[in-house]
Amino acid sequence: MSLRFIGIDPDTKTADSPTVWVDQEKNELVFQGWKPGLQLQAECTAFEVPGHAVGIPEDEAVIRMPARMVHMIREACDVVERSDDR
């Protein structure tokens, strides 16, 4: 896997570390974030979207990312889009 580091939460201390990477081989965004609280997890699990099964598949997860990292997420999106142009 060739991960390209994009950024880490600027408010990171020593333990909290929401992070954004791009997997350049798979052309995917990779996020490390906070686990949701039980209430948010339950809300996401129960959310209904047409054409999508209710619930969260076993191999997926809900994570939280701070809004102050939006510019890093945009940068990661730009990296992935540029990869598509190759």
mmCIF file of C-alpha atoms in Angstrom, residues 13-84:
data_model
loop_
_atom_site.group_PDB
_atom_site.id
_atom_site.type_symbol
_atom_site.label_atom_id
_atom_site.label_comp_id
_atom_site.label_asym_id
_atom_site.label_seq_id
_atom_site.Cartn_x
_atom_site.Cartn_y
_atom_site.Cartn_z
ATOM 1 C CA LYS A 13 -2.138 16.662 21.509
ATOM 2 C CA THR A 14 -0.497 13.286 22.153
ATOM 3 C CA ALA A 15 -3.472 10.912 22.055
ATOM 4 C CA ASP A 16 -6.059 12.475 19.716
ATOM 5 C CA SER A 17 -4.973 12.218 16.142
ATOM 6 C CA PRO A 18 -7.642 12.380 13.430
ATOM 7 C CA THR A 19 -5.614 11.931 10.250
ATOM 8 C CA VAL A 20 -6.168 11.999 6.472
ATOM 9 C CA TRP A 21 -4.241 9.904 3.930
ATOM 10 C CA VAL A 22 -4.670 8.868 0.304
ATOM 11 C CA ASP A 23 -4.050 5.256 -0.707
ATOM 12 C CA GLN A 24 -2.430 5.940 -4.057
ATOM 13 C CA GLU A 25 -2.576 2.316 -5.234
ATOM 14 C CA LYS A 26 -6.303 1.965 -4.675
ATOM 15 C CA ASN A 27 -7.091 5.643 -5.319
ATOM 16 C CA GLU A 28 -9.027 5.901 -2.055
ATOM 17 C CA LEU A 29 -9.293 8.325 0.841
ATOM 18 C CA VAL A 30 -8.274 6.924 4.228
ATOM 19 C CA PHE A 31 -9.398 8.536 7.479
ATOM 20 C CA GLN A 32 -8.544 8.008 11.112
ATOM 21 C CA GLY A 33 -11.050 9.684 13.376
ATOM 22 C CA TRP A 34 -12.925 9.456 16.612
ATOM 23 C CA LYS A 35 -15.377 6.669 17.323
ATOM 24 C CA PRO A 36 -18.923 7.989 17.509
ATOM 25 C CA GLY A 37 -20.792 7.957 20.775
ATOM 26 C CA LEU A 38 -23.542 5.390 21.202
ATOM 27 C CA GLN A 39 -26.281 7.866 20.287
ATOM 28 C CA LEU A 40 -24.644 8.884 16.991
ATOM 29 C CA GLN A 41 -23.817 5.256 16.167
ATOM 30 C CA ALA A 42 -27.456 4.283 16.747
ATOM 31 C CA GLU A 43 -28.694 7.199 14.637
ATOM 32 C CA CYS A 44 -26.388 6.281 11.749
ATOM 33 C CA THR A 45 -27.338 2.613 12.030
ATOM 34 C CA ALA A 46 -31.058 3.433 11.829
ATOM 35 C CA PHE A 47 -30.728 6.008 9.009
ATOM 36 C CA GLU A 48 -32.687 5.037 5.912
ATOM 37 C CA VAL A 49 -31.519 5.913 2.413
ATOM 38 C CA PRO A 50 -33.455 4.681 -0.643
ATOM 39 C CA GLY A 51 -31.646 1.772 -2.271
ATOM 40 C CA HIS A 52 -29.351 1.213 0.720
ATOM 41 C CA ALA A 53 -29.736 -1.372 3.445
ATOM 42 C CA VAL A 54 -30.404 -0.044 6.935
ATOM 43 C CA GLY A 55 -27.465 -0.522 9.255
ATOM 44 C CA ILE A 56 -23.701 -0.460 8.957
ATOM 45 C CA PRO A 57 -22.036 -3.468 7.336
ATOM 46 C CA GLU A 58 -19.595 -5.397 9.504
ATOM 47 C CA ASP A 59 -16.612 -4.258 7.420
ATOM 48 C CA GLU A 60 -17.509 -0.544 7.615
ATOM 49 C CA ALA A 61 -17.353 2.029 10.420
ATOM 50 C CA VAL A 62 -18.682 5.444 11.343
ATOM 51 C CA ILE A 63 -15.977 7.922 12.309
ATOM 52 C CA ARG A 64 -16.018 11.562 13.334
ATOM 53 C CA MET A 65 -13.649 14.139 11.849
ATOM 54 C CA PRO A 66 -13.339 17.724 13.104
ATOM 55 C CA ALA A 67 -14.574 20.388 10.685
ATOM 56 C CA ARG A 68 -11.227 22.178 11.044
ATOM 57 C CA MET A 69 -9.794 19.388 8.864
ATOM 58 C CA VAL A 70 -12.002 20.172 5.844
ATOM 59 C CA HIS A 71 -9.084 21.704 3.943
ATOM 60 C CA MET A 72 -7.121 18.447 4.384
ATOM 61 C CA ILE A 73 -10.064 16.394 3.139
ATOM 62 C CA ARG A 74 -10.310 18.701 0.098
ATOM 63 C CA GLU A 75 -6.597 18.255 -0.550
ATOM 64 C CA ALA A 76 -7.001 14.465 -0.357
ATOM 65 C CA CYS A 77 -9.901 14.687 -2.835
ATOM 66 C CA ASP A 78 -7.709 16.735 -5.182
ATOM 67 C CA VAL A 79 -4.922 14.122 -4.974
ATOM 68 C CA VAL A 80 -7.382 11.339 -5.843
ATOM 69 C CA GLU A 81 -8.874 13.339 -8.719
ATOM 70 C CA ARG A 82 -5.409 14.080 -10.145
ATOM 71 C CA SER A 83 -4.663 10.344 -9.965
ATOM 72 C CA ASP A 84 -7.698 9.730 -12.180
#
